[in-house]
Coordinates of C-alpha atoms and ligand atoms in Angstrom, one line a residue:
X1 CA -133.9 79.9 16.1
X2 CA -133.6 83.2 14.4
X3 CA -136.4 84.9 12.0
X4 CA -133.8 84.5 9.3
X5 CA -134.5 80.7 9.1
X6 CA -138.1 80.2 10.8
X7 CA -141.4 81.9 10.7
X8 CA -144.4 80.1 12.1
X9 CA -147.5 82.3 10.2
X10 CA -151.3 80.8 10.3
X11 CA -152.6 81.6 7.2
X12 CA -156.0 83.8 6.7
X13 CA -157.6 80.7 4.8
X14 CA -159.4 82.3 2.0
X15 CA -160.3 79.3 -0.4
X16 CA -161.5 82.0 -2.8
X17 CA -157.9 83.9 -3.7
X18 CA -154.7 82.1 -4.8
X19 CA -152.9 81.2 -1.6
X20 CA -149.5 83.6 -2.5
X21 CA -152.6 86.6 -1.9
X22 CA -153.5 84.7 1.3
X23 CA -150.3 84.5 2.4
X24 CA -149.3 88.2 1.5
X25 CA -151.7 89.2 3.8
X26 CA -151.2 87.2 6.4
X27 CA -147.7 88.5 6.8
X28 CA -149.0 92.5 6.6
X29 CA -151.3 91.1 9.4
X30 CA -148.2 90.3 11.4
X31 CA -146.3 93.7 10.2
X32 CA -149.5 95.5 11.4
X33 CA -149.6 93.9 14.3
X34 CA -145.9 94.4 15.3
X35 CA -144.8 91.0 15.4
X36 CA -142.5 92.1 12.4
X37 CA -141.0 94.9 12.5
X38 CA -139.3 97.6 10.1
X39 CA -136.0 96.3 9.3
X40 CA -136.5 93.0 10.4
X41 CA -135.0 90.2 8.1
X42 CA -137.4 87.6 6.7
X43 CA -136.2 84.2 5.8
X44 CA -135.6 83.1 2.8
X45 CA -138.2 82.0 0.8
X46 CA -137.0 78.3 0.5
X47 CA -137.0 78.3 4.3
X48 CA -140.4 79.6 4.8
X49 CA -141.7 77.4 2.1
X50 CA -140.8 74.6 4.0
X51 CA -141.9 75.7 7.4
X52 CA -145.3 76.4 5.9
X53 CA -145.7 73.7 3.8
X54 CA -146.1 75.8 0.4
X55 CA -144.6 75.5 -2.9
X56 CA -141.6 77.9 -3.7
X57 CA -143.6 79.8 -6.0
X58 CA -146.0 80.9 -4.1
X59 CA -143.9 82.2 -1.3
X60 CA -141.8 84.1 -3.9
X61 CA -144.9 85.1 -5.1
X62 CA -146.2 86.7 -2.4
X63 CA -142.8 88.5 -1.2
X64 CA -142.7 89.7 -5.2
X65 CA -146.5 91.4 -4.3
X66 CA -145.7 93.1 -0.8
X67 CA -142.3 94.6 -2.3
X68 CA -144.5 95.9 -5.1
X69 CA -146.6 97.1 -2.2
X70 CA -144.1 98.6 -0.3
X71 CA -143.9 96.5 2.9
X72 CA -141.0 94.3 1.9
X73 CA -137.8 95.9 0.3
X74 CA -135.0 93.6 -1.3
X75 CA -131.3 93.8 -0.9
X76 CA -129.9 91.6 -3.2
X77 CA -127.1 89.8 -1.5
X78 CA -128.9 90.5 1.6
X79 CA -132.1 89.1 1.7
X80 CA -135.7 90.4 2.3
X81 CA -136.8 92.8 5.2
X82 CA -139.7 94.4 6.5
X83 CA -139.5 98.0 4.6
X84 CA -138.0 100.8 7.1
X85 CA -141.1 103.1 5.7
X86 CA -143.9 101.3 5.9
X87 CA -146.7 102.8 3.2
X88 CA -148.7 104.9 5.2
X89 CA -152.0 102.5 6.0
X90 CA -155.4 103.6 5.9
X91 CA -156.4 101.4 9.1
X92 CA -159.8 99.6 9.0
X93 CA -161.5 100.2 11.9
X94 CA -162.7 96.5 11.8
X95 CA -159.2 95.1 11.1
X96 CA -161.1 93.1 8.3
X97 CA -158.1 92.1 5.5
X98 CA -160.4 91.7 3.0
X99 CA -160.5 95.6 2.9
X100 CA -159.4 97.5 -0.6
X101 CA -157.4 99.5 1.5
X102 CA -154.9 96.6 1.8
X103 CA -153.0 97.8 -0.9
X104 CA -152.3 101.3 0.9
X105 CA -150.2 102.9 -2.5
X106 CA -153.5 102.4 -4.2
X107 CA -155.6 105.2 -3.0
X108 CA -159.1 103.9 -3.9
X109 CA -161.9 106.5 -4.7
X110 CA -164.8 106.0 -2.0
X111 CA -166.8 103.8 -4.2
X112 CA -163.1 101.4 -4.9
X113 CA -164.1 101.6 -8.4
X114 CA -161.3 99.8 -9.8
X115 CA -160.4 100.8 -14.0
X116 CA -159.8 98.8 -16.9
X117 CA -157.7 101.3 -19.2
X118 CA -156.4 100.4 -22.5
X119 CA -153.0 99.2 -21.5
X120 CA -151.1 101.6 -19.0
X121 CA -147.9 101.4 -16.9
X122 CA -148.3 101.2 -13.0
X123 CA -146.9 104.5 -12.1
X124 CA -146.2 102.7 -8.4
X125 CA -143.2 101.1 -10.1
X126 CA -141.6 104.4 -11.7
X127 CA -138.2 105.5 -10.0
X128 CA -139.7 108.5 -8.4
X129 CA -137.0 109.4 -6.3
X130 CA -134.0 108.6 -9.2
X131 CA -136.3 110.8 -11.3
X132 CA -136.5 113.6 -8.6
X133 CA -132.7 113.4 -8.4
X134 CA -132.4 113.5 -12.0
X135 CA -134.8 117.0 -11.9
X136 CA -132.6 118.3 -9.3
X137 CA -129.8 117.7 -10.8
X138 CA -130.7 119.5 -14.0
X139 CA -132.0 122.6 -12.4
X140 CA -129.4 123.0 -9.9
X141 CA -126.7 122.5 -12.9
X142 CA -125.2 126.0 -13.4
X143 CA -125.6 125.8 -17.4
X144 CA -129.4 125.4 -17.0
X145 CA -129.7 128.8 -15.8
X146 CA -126.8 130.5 -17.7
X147 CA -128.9 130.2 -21.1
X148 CA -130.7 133.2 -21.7
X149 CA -132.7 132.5 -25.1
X150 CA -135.3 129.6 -26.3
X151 CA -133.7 125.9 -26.8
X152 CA -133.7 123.6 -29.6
X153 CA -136.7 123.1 -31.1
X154 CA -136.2 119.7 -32.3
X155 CA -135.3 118.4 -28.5
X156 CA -132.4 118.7 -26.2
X157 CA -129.1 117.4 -27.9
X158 CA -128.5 115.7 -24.9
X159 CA -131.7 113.3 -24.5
X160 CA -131.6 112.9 -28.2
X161 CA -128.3 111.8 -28.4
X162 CA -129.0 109.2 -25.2
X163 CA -132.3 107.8 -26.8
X164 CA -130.4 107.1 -29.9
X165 CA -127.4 105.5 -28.9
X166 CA -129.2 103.6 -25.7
X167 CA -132.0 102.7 -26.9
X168 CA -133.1 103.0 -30.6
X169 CA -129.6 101.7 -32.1
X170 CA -130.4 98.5 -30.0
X171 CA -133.4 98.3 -32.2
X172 CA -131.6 98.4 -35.5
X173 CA -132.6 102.0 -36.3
X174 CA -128.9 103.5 -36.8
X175 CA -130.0 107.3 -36.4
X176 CA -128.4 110.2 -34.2
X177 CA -129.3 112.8 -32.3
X178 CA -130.1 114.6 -35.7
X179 CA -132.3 112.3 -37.1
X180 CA -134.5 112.4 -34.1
X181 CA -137.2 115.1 -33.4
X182 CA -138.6 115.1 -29.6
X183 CA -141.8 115.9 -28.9
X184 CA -144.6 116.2 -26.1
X185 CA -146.0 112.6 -26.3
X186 CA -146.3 110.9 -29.4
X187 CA -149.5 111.6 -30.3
X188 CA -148.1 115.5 -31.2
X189 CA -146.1 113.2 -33.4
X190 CA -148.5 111.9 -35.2
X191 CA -150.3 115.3 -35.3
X192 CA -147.3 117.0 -36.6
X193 CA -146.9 114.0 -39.3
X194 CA -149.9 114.0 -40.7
X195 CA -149.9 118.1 -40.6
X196 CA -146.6 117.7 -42.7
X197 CA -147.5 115.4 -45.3
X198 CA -150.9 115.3 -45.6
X199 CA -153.3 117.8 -47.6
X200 CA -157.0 118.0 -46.8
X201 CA -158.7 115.8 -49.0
X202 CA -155.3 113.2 -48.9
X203 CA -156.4 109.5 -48.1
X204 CA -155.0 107.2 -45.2
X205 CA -154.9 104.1 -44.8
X206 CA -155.2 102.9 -41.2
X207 CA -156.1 100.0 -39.3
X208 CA -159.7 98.8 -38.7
X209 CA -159.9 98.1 -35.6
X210 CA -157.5 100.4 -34.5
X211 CA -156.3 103.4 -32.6
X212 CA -159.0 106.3 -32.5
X213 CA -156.7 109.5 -31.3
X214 CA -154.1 108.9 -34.6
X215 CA -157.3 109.3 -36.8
X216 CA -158.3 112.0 -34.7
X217 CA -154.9 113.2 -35.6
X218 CA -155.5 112.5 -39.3
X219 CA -158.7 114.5 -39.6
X220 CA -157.9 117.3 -37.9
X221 CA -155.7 118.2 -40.8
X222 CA -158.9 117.7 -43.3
X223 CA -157.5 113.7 -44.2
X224 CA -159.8 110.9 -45.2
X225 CA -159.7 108.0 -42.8
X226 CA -159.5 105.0 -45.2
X227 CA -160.4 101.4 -43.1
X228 CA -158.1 98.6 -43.3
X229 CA -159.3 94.8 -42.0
X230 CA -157.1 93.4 -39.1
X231 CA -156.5 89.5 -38.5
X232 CA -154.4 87.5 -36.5
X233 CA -151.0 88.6 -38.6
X234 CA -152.2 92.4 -38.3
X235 CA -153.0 94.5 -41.2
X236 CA -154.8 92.8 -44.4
X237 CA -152.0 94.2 -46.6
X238 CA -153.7 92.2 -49.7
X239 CA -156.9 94.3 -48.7
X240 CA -154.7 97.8 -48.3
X241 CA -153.2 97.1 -51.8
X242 CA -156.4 96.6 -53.5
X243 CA -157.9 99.7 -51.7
X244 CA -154.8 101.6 -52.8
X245 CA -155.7 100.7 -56.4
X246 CA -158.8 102.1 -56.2
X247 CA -158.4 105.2 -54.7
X248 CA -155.0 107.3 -56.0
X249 CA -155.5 109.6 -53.3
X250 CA -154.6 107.0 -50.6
X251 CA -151.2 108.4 -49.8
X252 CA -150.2 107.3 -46.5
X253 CA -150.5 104.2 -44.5
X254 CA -150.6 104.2 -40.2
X255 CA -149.4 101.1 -38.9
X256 CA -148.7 99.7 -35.2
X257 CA -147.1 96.8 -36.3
X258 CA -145.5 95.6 -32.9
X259 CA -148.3 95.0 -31.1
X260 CA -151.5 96.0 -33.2
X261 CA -153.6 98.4 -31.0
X262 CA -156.2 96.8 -30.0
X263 CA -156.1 93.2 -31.3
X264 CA -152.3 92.8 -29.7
X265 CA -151.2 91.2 -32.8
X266 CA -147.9 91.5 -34.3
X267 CA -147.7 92.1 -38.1
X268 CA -146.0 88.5 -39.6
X269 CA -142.6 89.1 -41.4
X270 CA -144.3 88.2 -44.9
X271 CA -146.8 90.9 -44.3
X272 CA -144.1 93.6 -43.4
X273 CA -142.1 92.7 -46.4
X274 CA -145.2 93.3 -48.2
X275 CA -146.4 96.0 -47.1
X276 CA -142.8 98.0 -47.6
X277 CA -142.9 96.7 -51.4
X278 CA -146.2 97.8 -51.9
X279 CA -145.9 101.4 -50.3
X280 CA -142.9 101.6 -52.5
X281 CA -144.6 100.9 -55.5
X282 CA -147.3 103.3 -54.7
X283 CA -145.5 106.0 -53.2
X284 CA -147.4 106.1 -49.9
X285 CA -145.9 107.0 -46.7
X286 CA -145.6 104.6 -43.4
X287 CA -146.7 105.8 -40.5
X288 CA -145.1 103.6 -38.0
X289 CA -146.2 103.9 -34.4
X290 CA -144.4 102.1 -32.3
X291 CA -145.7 102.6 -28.9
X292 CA -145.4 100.0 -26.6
X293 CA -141.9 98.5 -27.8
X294 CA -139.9 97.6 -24.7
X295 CA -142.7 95.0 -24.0
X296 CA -142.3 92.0 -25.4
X297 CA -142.5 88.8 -23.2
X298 CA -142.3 85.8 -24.8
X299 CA -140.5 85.5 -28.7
X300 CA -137.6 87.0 -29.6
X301 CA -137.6 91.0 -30.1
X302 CA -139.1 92.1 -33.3
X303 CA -137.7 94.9 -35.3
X304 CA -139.7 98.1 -35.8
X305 CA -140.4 97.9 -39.7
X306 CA -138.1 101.4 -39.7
X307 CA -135.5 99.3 -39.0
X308 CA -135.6 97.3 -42.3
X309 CA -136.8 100.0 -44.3
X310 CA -134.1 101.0 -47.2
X311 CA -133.2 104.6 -48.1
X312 CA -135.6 105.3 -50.9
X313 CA -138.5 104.3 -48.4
X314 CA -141.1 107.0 -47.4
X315 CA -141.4 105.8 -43.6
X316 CA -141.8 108.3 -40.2
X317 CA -141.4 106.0 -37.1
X318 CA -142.7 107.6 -34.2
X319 CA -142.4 106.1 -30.6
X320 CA -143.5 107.0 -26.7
X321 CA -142.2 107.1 -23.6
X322 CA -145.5 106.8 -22.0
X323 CA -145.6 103.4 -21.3
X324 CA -142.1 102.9 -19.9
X325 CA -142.4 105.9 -17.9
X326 CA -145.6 107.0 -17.2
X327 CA -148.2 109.1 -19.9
X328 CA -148.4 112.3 -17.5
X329 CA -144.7 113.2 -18.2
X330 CA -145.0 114.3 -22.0
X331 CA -142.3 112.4 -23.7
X332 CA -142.3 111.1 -27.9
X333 CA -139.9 110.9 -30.6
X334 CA -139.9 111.1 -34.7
X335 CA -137.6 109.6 -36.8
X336 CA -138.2 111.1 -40.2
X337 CA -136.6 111.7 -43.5
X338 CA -135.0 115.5 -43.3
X339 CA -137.0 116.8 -45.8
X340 CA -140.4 115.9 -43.6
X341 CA -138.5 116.1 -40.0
X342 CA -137.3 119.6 -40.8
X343 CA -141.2 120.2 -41.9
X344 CA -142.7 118.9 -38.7
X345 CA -139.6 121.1 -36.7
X346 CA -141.4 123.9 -38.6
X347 CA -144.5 123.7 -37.5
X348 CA -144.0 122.3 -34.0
X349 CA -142.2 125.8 -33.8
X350 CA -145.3 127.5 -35.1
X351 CA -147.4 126.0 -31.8
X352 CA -144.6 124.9 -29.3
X353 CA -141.5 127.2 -29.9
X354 CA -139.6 124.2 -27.8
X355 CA -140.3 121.1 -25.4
X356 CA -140.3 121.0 -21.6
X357 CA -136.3 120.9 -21.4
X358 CA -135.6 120.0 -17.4
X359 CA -138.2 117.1 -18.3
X360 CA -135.7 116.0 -21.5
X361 CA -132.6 116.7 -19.9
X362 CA -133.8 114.9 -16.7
X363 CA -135.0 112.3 -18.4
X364 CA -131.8 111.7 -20.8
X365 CA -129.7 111.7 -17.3
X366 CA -131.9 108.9 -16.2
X367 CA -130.7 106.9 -19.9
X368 CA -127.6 107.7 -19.3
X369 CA -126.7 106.6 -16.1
X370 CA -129.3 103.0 -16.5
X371 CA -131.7 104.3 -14.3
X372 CA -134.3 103.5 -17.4
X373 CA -133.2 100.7 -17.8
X374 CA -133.4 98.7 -15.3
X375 CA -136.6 100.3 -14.6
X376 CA -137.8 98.5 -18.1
X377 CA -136.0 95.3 -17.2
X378 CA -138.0 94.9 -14.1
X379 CA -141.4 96.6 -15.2
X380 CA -141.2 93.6 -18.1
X381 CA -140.8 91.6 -15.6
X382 CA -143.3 91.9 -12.9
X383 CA -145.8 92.7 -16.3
X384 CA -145.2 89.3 -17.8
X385 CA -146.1 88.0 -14.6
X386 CA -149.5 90.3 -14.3
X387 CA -150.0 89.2 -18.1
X388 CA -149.6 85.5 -16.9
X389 CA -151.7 85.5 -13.8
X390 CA -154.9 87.4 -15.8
X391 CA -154.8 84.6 -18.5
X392 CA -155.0 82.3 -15.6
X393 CA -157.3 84.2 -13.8
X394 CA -159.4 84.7 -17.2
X395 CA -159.2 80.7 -18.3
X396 CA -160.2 79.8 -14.8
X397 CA -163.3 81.8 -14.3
X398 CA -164.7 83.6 -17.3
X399 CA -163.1 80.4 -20.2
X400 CA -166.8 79.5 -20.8
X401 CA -167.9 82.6 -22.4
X402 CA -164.2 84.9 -23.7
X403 CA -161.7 83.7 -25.6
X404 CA -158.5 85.7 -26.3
X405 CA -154.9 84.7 -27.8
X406 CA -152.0 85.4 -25.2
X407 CA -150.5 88.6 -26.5
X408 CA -146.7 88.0 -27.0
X409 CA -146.0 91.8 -25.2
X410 CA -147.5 94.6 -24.5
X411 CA -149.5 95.7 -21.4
X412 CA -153.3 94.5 -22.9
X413 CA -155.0 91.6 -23.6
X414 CA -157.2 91.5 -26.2
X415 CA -160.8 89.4 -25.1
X416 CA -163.4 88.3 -27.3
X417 CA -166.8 87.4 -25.7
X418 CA -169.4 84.6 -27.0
X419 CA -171.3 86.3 -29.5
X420 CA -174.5 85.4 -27.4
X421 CA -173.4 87.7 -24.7
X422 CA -174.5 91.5 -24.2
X423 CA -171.2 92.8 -23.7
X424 CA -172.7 96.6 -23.2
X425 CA -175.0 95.0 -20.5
X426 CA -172.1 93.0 -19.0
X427 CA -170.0 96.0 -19.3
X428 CA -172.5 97.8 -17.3
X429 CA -173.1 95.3 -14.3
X430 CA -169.7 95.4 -13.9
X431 CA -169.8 99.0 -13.5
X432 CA -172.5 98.8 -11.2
X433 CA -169.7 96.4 -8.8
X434 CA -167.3 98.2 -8.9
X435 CA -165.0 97.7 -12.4
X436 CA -164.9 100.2 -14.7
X437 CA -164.1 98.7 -18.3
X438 CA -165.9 99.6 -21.5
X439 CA -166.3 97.0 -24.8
X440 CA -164.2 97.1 -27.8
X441 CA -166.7 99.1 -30.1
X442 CA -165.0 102.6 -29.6
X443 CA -161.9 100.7 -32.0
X444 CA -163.9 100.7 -35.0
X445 CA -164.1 103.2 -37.6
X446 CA -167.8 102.7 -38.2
X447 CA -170.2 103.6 -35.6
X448 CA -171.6 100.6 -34.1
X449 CA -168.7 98.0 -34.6
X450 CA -168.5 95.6 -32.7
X451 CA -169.3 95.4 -28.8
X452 CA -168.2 91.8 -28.1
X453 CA -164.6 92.5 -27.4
X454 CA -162.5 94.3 -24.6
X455 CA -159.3 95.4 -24.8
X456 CA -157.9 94.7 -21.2
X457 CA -155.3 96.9 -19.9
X458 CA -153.6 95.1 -16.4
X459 CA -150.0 96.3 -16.3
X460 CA -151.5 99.0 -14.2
X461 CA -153.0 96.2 -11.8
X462 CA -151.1 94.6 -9.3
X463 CA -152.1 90.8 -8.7
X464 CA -154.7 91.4 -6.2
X465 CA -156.5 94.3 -8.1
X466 CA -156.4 91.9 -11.5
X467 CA -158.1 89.3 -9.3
X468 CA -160.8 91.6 -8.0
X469 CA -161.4 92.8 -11.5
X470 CA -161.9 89.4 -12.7
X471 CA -164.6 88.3 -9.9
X472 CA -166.2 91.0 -10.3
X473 CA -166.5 90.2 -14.4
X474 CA -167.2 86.8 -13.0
X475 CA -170.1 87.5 -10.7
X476 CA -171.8 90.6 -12.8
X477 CA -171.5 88.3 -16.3
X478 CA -175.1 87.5 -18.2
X479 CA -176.2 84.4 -18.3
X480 CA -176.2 82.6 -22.2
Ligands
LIG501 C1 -151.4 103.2 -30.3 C2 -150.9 104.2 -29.3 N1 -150.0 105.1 -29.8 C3 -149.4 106.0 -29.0 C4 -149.7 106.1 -27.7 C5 -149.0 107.0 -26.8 O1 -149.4 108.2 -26.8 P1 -148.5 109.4 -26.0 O2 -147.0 109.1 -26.3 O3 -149.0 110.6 -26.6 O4 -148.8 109.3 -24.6 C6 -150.6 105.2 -27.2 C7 -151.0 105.3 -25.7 O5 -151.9 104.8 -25.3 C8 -151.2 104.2 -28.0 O6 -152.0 103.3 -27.5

């Protein structure tokens, strides 16, 4: 009988991992080993399940972690194969499979420290080569080298006019390529926002916990950082408006009302409608960042608040690319009204004459012809599934002393820990095996908020890593 239908496998047998791990491995044991081999088909995961005795799931499971890996590769109609370039493996002397080097695309650090950021992509899952193509195209294109002088300040036309008609239109902001000003990340969006509204002294409102590089942003330019309570529907807007009474100079408001950074919340309808009254009312600007927005897993999509704001509203909407690409390649946008966009062109031409333009023009080639977005179809994808199997992994083993409320997107779960717990301490131990994640405190405005929280960034994690994190917050917890 032919591979296609029938694989016999004896499974490693580690009662400590979920089997689809177990069984992931077991089948790079037998690509290791030769018994598959590059190009060879595998069968189907129905058939397999069967032979093995295992639940669908779980095989699909583990064929969904070795493509990630690079072992397997899919062909849609086709089936699944062994991958014609195998990742190059670091071999164990010992042949043991419980080595970190089992995931050879993640090139572990000596002491396989593994990190806890604040909500990354996995830059294994970017389209490298569709990007590299997309570079290539753009230099080798005979208008790239025919222009002599600087480019547009506010962007390339071209990626401008793709992000607006692909992407942000979708999202019910009905802008074009001249509403839009691109910019190296959004955080010099924020920069140049606060640099074009704000005069030293000026006060801003700004979520408490919240995001510590906008205020950085904010005080550069000489702002007051004004705190604003966060609950489970996001900003206290009640709070905000009685602030806002009390202090005239309040005259802008930074929101991320998606998915609040850190809590993960997203700010309730009643609360946006609100809050757009009240900045109305008192003339204050919005600050909308809206970071992380092609994440969202579970409800329907939510509007950015930009999208329902009316014409007399004072609102700059700023997003990222970082997180559907990856942060290193610089990439943020600013919607604006013209009087403040043409502002912030100003001075982004006083420190940064023009952006990186093969990166913009690449990148709007990659819009263009869908290359982004199927990348974001699938990155939601395999993230909701990383989302799903650290809740599990978190209930399961560390239920008795965190508690955290499943974040509807975005690539970070917010975890409180029983307020018996030294989170520092834990925090510490877990350093000292291995995980590197720090507690929540460094989100609060005051120094010394509070240390019994974590935000917990996993899109970055494949399954096997987000399981070795969470043993090893399991077996260096404190007791209670
Ligand atoms: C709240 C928030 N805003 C913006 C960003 C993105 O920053 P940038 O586009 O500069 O990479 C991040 C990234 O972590 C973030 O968490």
């Amino acid at each position: 009988m032919s591979l296609r239908r029938e694989l016999t496998l004896e499974l490693i047998g580690d009662p400590t991992r979920p089997i689809f791990l177990d069984l992931a491995e077991s089948l790079i044991r037998e690509i290791q080993r030769g018994r598959l081999r590059s190009g060879q088909i595998l069968p189907g995961t129905r058939a397999l399940s069967r032979t093995l005795g295992l639940h669908r799931n779980t095989v699909d499971a583990a064929y969904h972690e070795l493509i990630m890996q690079g072992w397997l590769v899919a062909h849609s109609s086709r089936g699944t194969f062994v991958a014609e370039d195998l990742p190059d493996v670091i071999r164990d002397e010992s042949r043991s499979f419980h080595s970190p080097m089992l995931n050879p695309r993640h090139v572990a650090p000596p002491s396989c420290l593994l990190t806890i950021t604040d909500g990354t992509p996995d830059p294994r899952l970017m389209p490298r080569v569709e990007l590299a193509r997309a570079f290539r195209t753009v230099l080798t294109s005979p208008h790239f080298f025919s222009s002599s002088g600087y480019a547009d300040p506010n962007g390339a036309t071209m990626l401008r006019a793709a992000l607006a008609e692909e992407f942000l239109n979708a999202r019910g902001l009905s802008v074009s390529a001249d509403d839009i000003l691109i910019t190296h990340g959004s955080q010099m969006g924020l920069f140049l926002a606060a640099s074009a509204v704000l005069s030293p002294g000026d006060g801003i409102a700004v979520e408490n916990p919240g995001y510590p590089f906008a205020w950085a942003s904010f005080r550069s330019g000489g702002a007051r950082i004004i705190g604003i309570p966060v609950d489970e529907e996001g900003l206290d807007v009640d709070h905000l408006a009685h602030e806002v009474r009390q202090d005239p100079g309040i005259r802008a408001v930074y929101v991320t009302p998606h998915h609040q950074y850190p809590t993960t919340v997203t700010l309730g309808a009643g609360r946006r409608l609100k809050l757009l009254e009240l900045a109305r009312k008192h003339d204050l600007l919005i600050i909308e960042d809206d970071y992380d927005h092609d994440y969202r897993f579970d409800s329907a999509p939510v509007l950015p608040l930009a999208a329902r704001a009316g014409s007399d509203q004072r609102l700059i909407h700023i997003g990222s690319l970082s997180k559907l690409t990856i942060p290193a390649l610089r990439l943020g946008y600013v919607i604006a009204p013209p009087d403040i966009l043409s502002r912030m062109t100003e001075l982004r031409k006083a420190i940064d004459r023009q952006g990186d333009v093969p990166l913009e023009q690449a990148m709007a080639l990659m819009i263009r012809n869908g290359v982004l977005g199927r990348h974001a179809r699938k990155a939601r994808r395999i993230y909701a599934e990383r989302r799903d199997f650290l809740l599990e992994e978190i209930g399961s083993r560390l239920g008795d002393i965190v508690t955290f409320t499943v974040p509807a997107g975005g690539l970070a779960v917010w975890m409180r820990t029983d307020t018996r717990i030294d989170a520092v301490a834990w925090a510490a131990a877990a350093r000292e095996a291995g995980l590197q994640i720090e507690t929540g405190d460094r989100f609060f405005i005051e120094s010394g908020g509070d240390p019994n929280c974590f935000r917990f960034g996993y899109a970055h994690l494949d399954m096997r890593e987000i399981s070795r994190a969470v043993s090893i917050m399991d077996k260096s917890k404190p007791s209670h």
